[in-house]
XYZ file of C-alpha atoms in Angstrom:
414
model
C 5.492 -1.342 10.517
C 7.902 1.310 9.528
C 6.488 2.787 5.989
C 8.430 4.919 3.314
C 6.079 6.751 0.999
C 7.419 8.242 -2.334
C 6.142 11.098 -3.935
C 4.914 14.587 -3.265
C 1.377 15.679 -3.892
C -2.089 15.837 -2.756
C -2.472 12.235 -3.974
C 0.789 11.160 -1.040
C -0.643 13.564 1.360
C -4.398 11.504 1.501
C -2.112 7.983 1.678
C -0.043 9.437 4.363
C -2.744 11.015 6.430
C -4.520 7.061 6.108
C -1.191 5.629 6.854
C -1.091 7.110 10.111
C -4.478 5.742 10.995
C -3.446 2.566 10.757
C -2.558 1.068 14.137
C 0.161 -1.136 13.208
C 1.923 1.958 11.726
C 5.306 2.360 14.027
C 7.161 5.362 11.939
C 6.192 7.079 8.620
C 8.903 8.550 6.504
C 7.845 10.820 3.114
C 10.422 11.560 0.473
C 10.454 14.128 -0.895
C 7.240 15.201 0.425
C 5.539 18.502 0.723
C 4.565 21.314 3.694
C 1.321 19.438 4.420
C 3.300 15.856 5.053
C 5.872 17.026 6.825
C 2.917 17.298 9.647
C 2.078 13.509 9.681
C 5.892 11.814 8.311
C 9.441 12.252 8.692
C 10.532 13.922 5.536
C 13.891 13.071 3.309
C 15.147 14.370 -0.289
C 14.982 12.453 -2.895
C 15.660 12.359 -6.593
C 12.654 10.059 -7.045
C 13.407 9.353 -10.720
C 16.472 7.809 -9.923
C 15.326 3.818 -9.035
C 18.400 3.109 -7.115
C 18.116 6.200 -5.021
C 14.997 5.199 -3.843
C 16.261 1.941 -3.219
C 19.005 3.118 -1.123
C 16.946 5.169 1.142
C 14.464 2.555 1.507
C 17.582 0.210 2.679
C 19.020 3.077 5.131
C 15.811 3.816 6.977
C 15.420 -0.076 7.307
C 11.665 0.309 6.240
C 9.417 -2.654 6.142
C 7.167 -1.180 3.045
C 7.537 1.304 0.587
C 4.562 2.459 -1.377
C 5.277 4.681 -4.631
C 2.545 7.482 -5.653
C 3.701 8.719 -8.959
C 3.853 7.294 -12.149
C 7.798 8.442 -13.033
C 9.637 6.321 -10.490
C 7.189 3.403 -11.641
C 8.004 3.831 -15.283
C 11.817 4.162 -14.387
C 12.273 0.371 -12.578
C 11.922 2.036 -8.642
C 10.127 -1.062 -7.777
C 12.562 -3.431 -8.732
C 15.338 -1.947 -7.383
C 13.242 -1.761 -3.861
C 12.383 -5.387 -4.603
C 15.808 -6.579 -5.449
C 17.096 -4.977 -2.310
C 14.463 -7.531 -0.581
C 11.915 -4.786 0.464
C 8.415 -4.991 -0.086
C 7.173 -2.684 -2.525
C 3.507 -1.086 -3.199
C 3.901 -0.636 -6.870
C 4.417 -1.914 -10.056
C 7.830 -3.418 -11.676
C 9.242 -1.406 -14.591
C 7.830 -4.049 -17.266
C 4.106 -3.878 -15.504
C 4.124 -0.065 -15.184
C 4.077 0.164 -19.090
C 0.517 -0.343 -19.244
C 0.746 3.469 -18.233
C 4.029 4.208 -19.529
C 2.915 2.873 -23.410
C -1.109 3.855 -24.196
C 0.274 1.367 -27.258
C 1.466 -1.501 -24.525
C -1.956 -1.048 -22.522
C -3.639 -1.366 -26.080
C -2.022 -4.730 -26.435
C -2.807 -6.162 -22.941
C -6.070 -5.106 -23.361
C -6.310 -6.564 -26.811
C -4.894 -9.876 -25.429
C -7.278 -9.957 -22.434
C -10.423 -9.302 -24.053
C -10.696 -6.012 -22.241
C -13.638 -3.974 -24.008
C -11.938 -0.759 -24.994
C -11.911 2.068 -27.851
C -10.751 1.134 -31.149
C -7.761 2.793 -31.921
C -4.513 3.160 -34.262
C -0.683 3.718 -33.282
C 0.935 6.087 -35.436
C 4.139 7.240 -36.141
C 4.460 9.759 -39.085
C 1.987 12.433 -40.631
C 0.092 9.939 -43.154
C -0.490 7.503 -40.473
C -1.946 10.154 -38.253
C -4.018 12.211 -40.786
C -4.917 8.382 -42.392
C -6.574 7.644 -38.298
C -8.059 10.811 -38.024
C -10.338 10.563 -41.141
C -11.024 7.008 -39.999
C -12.200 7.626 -36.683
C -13.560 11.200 -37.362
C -14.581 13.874 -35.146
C -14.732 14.143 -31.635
C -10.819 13.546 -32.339
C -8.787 11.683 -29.567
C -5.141 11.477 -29.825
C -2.870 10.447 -27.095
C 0.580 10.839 -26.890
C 2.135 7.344 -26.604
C 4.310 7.976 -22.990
C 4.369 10.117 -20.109
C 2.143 13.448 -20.330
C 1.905 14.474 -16.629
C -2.322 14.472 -17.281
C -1.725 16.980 -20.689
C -0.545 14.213 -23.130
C -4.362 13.728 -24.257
C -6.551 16.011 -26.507
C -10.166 15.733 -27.240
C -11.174 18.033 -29.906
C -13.726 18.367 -33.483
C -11.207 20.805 -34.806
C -9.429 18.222 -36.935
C -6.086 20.665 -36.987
C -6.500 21.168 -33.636
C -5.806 17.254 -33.396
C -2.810 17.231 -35.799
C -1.335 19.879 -34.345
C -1.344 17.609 -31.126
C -0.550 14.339 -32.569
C 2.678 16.228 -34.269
C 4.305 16.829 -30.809
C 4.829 13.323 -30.080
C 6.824 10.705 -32.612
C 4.279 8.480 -31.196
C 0.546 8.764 -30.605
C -2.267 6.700 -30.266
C -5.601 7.831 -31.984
C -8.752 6.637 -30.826
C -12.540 6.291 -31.454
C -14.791 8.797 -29.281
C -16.222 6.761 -26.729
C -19.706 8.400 -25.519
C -20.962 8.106 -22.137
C -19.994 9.679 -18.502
C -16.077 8.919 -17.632
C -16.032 7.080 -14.090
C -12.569 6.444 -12.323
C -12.232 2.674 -10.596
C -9.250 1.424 -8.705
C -8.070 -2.282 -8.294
C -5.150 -3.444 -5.507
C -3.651 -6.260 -6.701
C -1.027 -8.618 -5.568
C -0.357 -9.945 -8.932
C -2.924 -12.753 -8.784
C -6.018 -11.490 -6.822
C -7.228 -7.874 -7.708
C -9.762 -6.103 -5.317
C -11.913 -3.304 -6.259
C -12.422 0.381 -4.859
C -15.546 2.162 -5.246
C -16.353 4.098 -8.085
C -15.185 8.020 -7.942
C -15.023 10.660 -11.321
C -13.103 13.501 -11.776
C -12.726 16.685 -13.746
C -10.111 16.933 -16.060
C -11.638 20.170 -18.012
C -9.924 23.380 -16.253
C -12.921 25.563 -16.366
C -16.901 24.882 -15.249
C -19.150 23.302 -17.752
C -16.274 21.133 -18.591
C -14.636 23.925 -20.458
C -10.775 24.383 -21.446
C -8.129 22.530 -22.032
C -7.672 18.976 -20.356
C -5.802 18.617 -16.722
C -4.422 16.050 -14.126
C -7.860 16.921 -12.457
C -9.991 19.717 -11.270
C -11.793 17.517 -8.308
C -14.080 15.114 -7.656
C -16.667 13.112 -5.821
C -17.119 9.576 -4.122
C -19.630 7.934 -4.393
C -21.437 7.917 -7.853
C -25.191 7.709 -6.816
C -26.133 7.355 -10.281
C -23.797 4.410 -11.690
C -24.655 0.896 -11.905
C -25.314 -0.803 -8.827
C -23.203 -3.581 -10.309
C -20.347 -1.666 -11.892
C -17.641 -2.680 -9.242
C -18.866 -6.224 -10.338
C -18.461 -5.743 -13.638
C -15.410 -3.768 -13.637
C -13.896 -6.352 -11.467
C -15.045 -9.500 -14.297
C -14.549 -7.656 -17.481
C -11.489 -5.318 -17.305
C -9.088 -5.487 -13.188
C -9.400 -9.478 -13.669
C -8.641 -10.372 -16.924
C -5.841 -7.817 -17.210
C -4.423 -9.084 -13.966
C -4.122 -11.889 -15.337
C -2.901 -11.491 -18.914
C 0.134 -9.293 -17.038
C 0.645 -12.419 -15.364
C 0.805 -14.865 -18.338
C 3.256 -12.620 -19.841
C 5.477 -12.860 -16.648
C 5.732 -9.295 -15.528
C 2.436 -9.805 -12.928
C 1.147 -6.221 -11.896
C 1.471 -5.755 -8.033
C 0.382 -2.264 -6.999
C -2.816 -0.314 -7.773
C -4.637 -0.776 -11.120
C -6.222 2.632 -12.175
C -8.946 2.319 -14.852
C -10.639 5.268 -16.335
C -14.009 3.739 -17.856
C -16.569 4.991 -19.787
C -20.430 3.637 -19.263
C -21.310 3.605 -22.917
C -24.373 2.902 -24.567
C -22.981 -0.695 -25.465
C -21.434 -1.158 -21.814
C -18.007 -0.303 -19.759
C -15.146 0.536 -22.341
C -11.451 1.104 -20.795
C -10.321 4.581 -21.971
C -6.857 4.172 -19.989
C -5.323 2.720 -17.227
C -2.870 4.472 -14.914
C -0.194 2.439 -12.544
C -1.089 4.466 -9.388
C -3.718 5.744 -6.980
C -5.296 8.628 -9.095
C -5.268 12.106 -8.710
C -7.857 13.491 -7.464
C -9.733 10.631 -7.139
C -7.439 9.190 -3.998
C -8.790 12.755 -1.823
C -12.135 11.410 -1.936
C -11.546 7.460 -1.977
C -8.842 7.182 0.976
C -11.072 9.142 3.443
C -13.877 7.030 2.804
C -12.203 3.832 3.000
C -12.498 1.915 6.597
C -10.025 -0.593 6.267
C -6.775 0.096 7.668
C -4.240 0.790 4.738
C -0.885 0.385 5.859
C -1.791 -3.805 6.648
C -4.069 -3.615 2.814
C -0.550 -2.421 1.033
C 1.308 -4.688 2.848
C -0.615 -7.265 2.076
C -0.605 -6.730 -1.692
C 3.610 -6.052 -1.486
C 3.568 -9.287 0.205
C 1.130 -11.410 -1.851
C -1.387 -12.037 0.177
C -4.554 -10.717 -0.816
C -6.230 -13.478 -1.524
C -9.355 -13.626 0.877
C -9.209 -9.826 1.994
C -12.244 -7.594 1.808
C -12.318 -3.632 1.963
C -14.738 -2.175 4.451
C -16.432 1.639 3.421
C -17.497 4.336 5.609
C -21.097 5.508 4.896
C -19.724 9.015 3.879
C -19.752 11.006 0.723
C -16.597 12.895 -0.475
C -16.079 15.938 -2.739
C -12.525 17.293 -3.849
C -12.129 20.453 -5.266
C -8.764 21.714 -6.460
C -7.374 25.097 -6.066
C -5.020 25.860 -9.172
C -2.064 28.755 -9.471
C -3.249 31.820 -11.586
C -1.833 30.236 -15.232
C -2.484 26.716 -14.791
C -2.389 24.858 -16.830
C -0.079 26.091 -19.661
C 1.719 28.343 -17.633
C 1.096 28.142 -13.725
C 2.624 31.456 -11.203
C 4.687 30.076 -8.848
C 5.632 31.914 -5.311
C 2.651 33.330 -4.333
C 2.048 33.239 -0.661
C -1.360 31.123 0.497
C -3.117 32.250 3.541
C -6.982 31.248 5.406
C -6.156 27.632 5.694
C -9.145 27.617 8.228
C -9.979 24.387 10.305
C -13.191 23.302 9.020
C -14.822 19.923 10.781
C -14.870 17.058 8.117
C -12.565 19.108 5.749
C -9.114 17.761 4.843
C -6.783 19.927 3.003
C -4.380 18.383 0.991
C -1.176 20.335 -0.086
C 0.091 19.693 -3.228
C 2.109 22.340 -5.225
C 2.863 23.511 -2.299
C 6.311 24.844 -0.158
C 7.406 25.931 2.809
C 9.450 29.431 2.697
C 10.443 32.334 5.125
C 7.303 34.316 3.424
C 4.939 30.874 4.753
C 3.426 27.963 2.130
C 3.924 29.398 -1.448
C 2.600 27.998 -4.593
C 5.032 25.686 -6.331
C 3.163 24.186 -8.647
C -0.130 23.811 -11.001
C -2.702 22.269 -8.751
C -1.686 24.023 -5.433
C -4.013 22.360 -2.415
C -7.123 19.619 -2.891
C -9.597 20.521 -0.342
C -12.151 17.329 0.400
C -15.559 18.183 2.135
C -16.890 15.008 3.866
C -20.454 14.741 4.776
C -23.625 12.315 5.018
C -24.534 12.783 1.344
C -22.724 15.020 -1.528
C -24.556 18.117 -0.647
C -23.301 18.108 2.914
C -19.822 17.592 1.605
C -19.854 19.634 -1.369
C -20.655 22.611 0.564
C -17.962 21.843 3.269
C -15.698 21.457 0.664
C -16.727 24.894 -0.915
C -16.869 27.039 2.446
C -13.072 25.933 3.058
C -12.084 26.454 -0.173
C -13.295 30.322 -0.646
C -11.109 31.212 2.760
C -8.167 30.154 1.007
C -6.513 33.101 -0.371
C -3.944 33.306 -3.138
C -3.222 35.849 -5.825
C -4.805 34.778 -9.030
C -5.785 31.349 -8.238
C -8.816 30.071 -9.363
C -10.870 26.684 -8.965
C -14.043 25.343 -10.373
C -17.212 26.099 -8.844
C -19.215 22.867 -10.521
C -17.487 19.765 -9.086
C -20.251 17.334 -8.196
C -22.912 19.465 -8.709
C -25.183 17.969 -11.447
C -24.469 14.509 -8.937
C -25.319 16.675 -6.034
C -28.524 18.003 -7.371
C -29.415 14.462 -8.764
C -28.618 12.829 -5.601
C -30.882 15.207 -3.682
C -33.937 14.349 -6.394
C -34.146 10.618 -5.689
């Protein structure tokens, strides 16, 4: 199977390293891609935000699969034009990819579905949003309606803190405060059956203690020794399921992967958002741990044939923690030369804002690498994780020194 995989972060670089484990992988092409892919896939450049640019590099390579990491070229229509040109596509049409694109759309589908979820208003003007605010009260959550690139949300009890915020955008959705840890679960769907990943969370707080403003993630860990036993269950029955199928009622079925971000609540799973892509971080510490072959899986949901498939797990735990440039996240430092990318056993490193130059790999963006520790329990792979990460040098970067812990140290008490 020849594979073209879109994108350019840590995120693509865990999909392509699981690509090429897959046996019936013949050739792997990346586009744009980044230093760290360019090991494992033949790279190409690509204005990814352009659908029918995509579509005609899919068609020239004569690829048998393309599978789309970020959100932009989803929003945009990428999928249909892969689609049209009779290529089967990982990823969701234009019209499906809303329920990321619109927080108001997924509002709607969830509404329609019966999907437990925050209660929220859309607003459009100052009185509206100042009207929501006083409603819903403090914590304040207000989300910019569209694309945010992880920095469209703000959770804050300074009311003109929240304003401020909600003023940026001509449309925002403001929310209830939904209490309760945040846990990240995936669903592959084919349009009709929806399978579940295991539970991972992340850290979207730049600093330790959950601290700063929000981010597109700070790491995270796989598995969650302290959710639910029967939370891919109920995942699966109350929220992948029924919106699954309300996309399909309203024609535009969802083929691709299904991100939820939940919150365990004192009155059960809520849906805080859903995403129309593998998560970042959460995909460093997922794809490792996932047995199944994933080329064939993505296939199979392109193709519509889930139905009857089952995921095999390895036995592993996996921690992700993100080094960030010096800056991030208002204002990352770009250029700054990275150095001690030591070989660790059961460490991956995953470039992200990352490029090659004469100097070596420079910073080129935010989040920089994702380093992911595995081991036989979180300890084990927190600390891999952590010894890799601290021989990584590069001026004024910085990265939290908490991810997993409290899980870690819970973990180790049971």
């Amino acid at each position: 199977m020849k594979v073209l995989l879109v994108g350019s972060g840590g995120r693509e670089h865990a999909l392509a390293k699981a690509l090429t484990q897959d046996p019936s992988l013949s050739q792997l092409h990346c586009a744009p891609g980044n230093p760290g892919i360019a090991q494992l896939a033949t790279l190409h450049p690509l204005d990814i935000e352009n659908p029918n640019s995509v579509a005609a590099l899919a068609i020239a390579l004569d690829v048998d699969l393309v599978v789309i990491g970020p959100e932009t070229p989803l929003v945009n229509g990428a999928a249909d034009a892969i689609r049209k040109a009779g290529i089967a596509c990982f990823g969701p049409s234009k019209a499906a990819a809303q329920l990321e694109g619109s927080k108001d759309f997924a509002k709607s589908v969830m509404r329609d579905a019966g999907v437990p979820t925050a209660k929220f208003a859309t607003c459009e003007n100052q009185s509206e949003i100042e009207r929501a605010l006083d409603l819903f009260g403090a914590p304040f959550v207000v989300k910019h309606d569209g694309l945010a690139a992880g920095k469209g949300v703000v959770v804050t009890s300074d009311r003109v803190a929240a304003l401020h915020h909600a003023l940026k955008s001509s449309r925002v959705v403001i929310e209830e405060f939904l209490d309760g840890p945040e846990v990240s679960l995936f669903g592959i769907s084919d349009g009709e059956t929806v399978i579940p990943l295991q539970p991972a969370q992340d850290f979207k707080r730049v600093f330790d203690n959950d601290e700063g403003p929000n981010t597109g993630g700070m790491g995270a860990y796989s598995p969650l020794p302290w959710a639910p036993d029967d939370i891919m269950e109920d995942t699966l029955k109350q929220v992948l399921n029924p919106t699954i199928q309300e996309m399909a009622a309203r024609g535009t079925p969802f083929i691709g992967l299904l991100y939820a971000g939940l919150s365990l609540t004192t009155h059960g799973i809520k849906v805080i958002e859903f995403n129309a892509r593998f998560g970042d971080p959460e995909t460093q510490v997922l794809i490792p741990r996932l047995k199944t072959p994933l080329a064939t899986l993505l296939y199979k949901a392109a193709t519509r044939n889930l139905n009857g498939t089952t995921l095999e797990w390895k036995e592993d735990s996996a921690v992700t923690v993100v080094l960030a440039a010096e800056g991030y996240p208002s204002a990352p430092k770009s250029g700054g030369v990275i150095t001690g990318f030591s070989v660790i056993e059961n460490v991956q490193i995953y470039h992200a804002g990352t490029s090659a130059t004469e100097q070596g790999i420079v910073a080129s963006g935010g989040r920089v690498l994702a380093v992911t520790g595995i081991g036989e329990d979180l300890t084990e792979a927190r600390n891999r994780a952590y010894r890799s990460i601290s021989q990584i040098s590069l001026p004024g970067s910085f990265y939290r020194t908490d991810i997993a812990l409290n899980a870690s140290v819970a973990e180790k008490g049971n």
